[in-house]
Tab-separated table of C-alpha atoms in Angstrom:
chain	number	residue	atom	x	y	z
A	128	MET	CA	-10.331	19.634	0.308
A	129	LYS	CA	-9.272	16.381	-0.595
A	130	PHE	CA	-9.246	13.203	1.791
A	131	GLN	CA	-7.944	10.011	1.427
A	132	PHE	CA	-8.209	6.692	2.799
A	133	LEU	CA	-6.953	3.189	2.504
A	134	LYS	CA	-8.258	-0.212	3.109
A	135	PHE	CA	-6.483	-3.357	3.059
A	136	GLN	CA	-6.985	-6.882	4.075
A	137	ILE	CA	-4.071	-9.340	5.556
A	138	PRO	CA	-3.747	-12.755	4.722
A	139	LYS	CA	-5.543	-14.972	7.755
A	140	SER	CA	-2.139	-17.544	7.252
A	141	MET	CA	0.237	-14.411	8.241
A	142	VAL	CA	1.540	-13.996	11.668
A	143	ILE	CA	0.659	-9.899	12.229
A	144	GLU	CA	4.217	-9.344	13.243
A	145	ASP	CA	5.695	-10.792	10.171
A	146	TYR	CA	3.420	-8.405	8.283
A	147	PHE	CA	4.813	-5.293	9.954
A	148	ASP	CA	8.555	-6.572	9.590
A	149	LYS	CA	7.583	-6.921	5.513
A	150	PHE	CA	5.713	-3.718	5.712
A	151	ARG	CA	8.555	-1.886	7.240
A	152	GLY	CA	10.653	-2.505	4.953
A	153	ILE	CA	8.914	-2.250	1.860
A	154	ILE	CA	8.269	1.521	3.082
A	155	ALA	CA	11.751	2.088	3.637
A	156	PHE	CA	13.011	1.010	0.304
A	157	PHE	CA	10.307	3.709	-1.734
A	158	GLU	CA	11.553	6.030	1.089
A	159	GLU	CA	15.144	5.566	-0.501
A	160	LYS	CA	14.504	5.834	-4.142
A	161	SER	CA	12.278	8.952	-3.553
A	162	LEU	CA	9.875	8.168	-6.389
A	163	SER	CA	7.069	10.991	-7.238
A	164	GLU	CA	3.855	10.274	-5.193
A	165	VAL	CA	1.774	8.936	-7.872
A	166	HIS	CA	4.202	6.374	-9.455
A	167	SER	CA	5.547	5.320	-5.776
A	168	ARG	CA	1.974	5.049	-4.688
A	169	LYS	CA	0.890	2.245	-7.098
A	170	ALA	CA	4.224	0.726	-7.382
A	171	PHE	CA	3.827	0.533	-3.696
A	172	PHE	CA	0.664	-1.098	-3.864
A	173	ILE	CA	1.751	-3.758	-6.308
A	174	LEU	CA	4.920	-4.641	-4.323
A	175	CYS	CA	2.680	-5.182	-1.143
A	176	LYS	CA	0.763	-7.404	-2.951
A	177	GLN	CA	3.241	-9.312	-4.439
A	178	GLU	CA	5.396	-9.378	-1.087
A	179	LEU	CA	2.727	-9.718	1.719
A	180	GLY	CA	-0.488	-10.927	-0.618
A	181	VAL	CA	-1.926	-7.973	0.597
A	182	LYS	CA	-5.332	-6.352	-0.795
A	183	PHE	CA	-5.719	-2.256	-0.948
A	184	GLN	CA	-8.165	-0.146	-1.842
A	185	PHE	CA	-7.341	3.206	-2.139
A	186	PHE	CA	-9.915	5.926	-2.456
A	187	GLU	CA	-10.102	9.815	-3.222
A	188	ILE	CA	-13.079	12.172	-1.967
A	189	PRO	CA	-14.189	14.397	-3.759
A	190	ASN	CA	-12.872	13.169	-6.411
A	191	SER	CA	-14.704	9.919	-6.550
A	192	LYS	CA	-11.237	8.332	-7.546
A	193	PHE	CA	-11.115	4.630	-6.625
A	194	GLU	CA	-7.995	2.208	-7.282
A	195	SER	CA	-7.538	-1.248	-6.596
A	196	TYR	CA	-4.558	-3.261	-5.961
């Protein structure tokens, strides 16, 4: 069994409602594109960082795989 969890930080200057509106827009964009899971995950995190200034850390257990964007 594989567990996954995601940790992210929102910039202090960002209004939370604005953040979620932009975040939903990015999610809709990726749902529309239907990219492969691995490619879309990496691209999704990179786009969120560019658009929102949000830092993501993604963990997979038990593989001990760790990605930071």
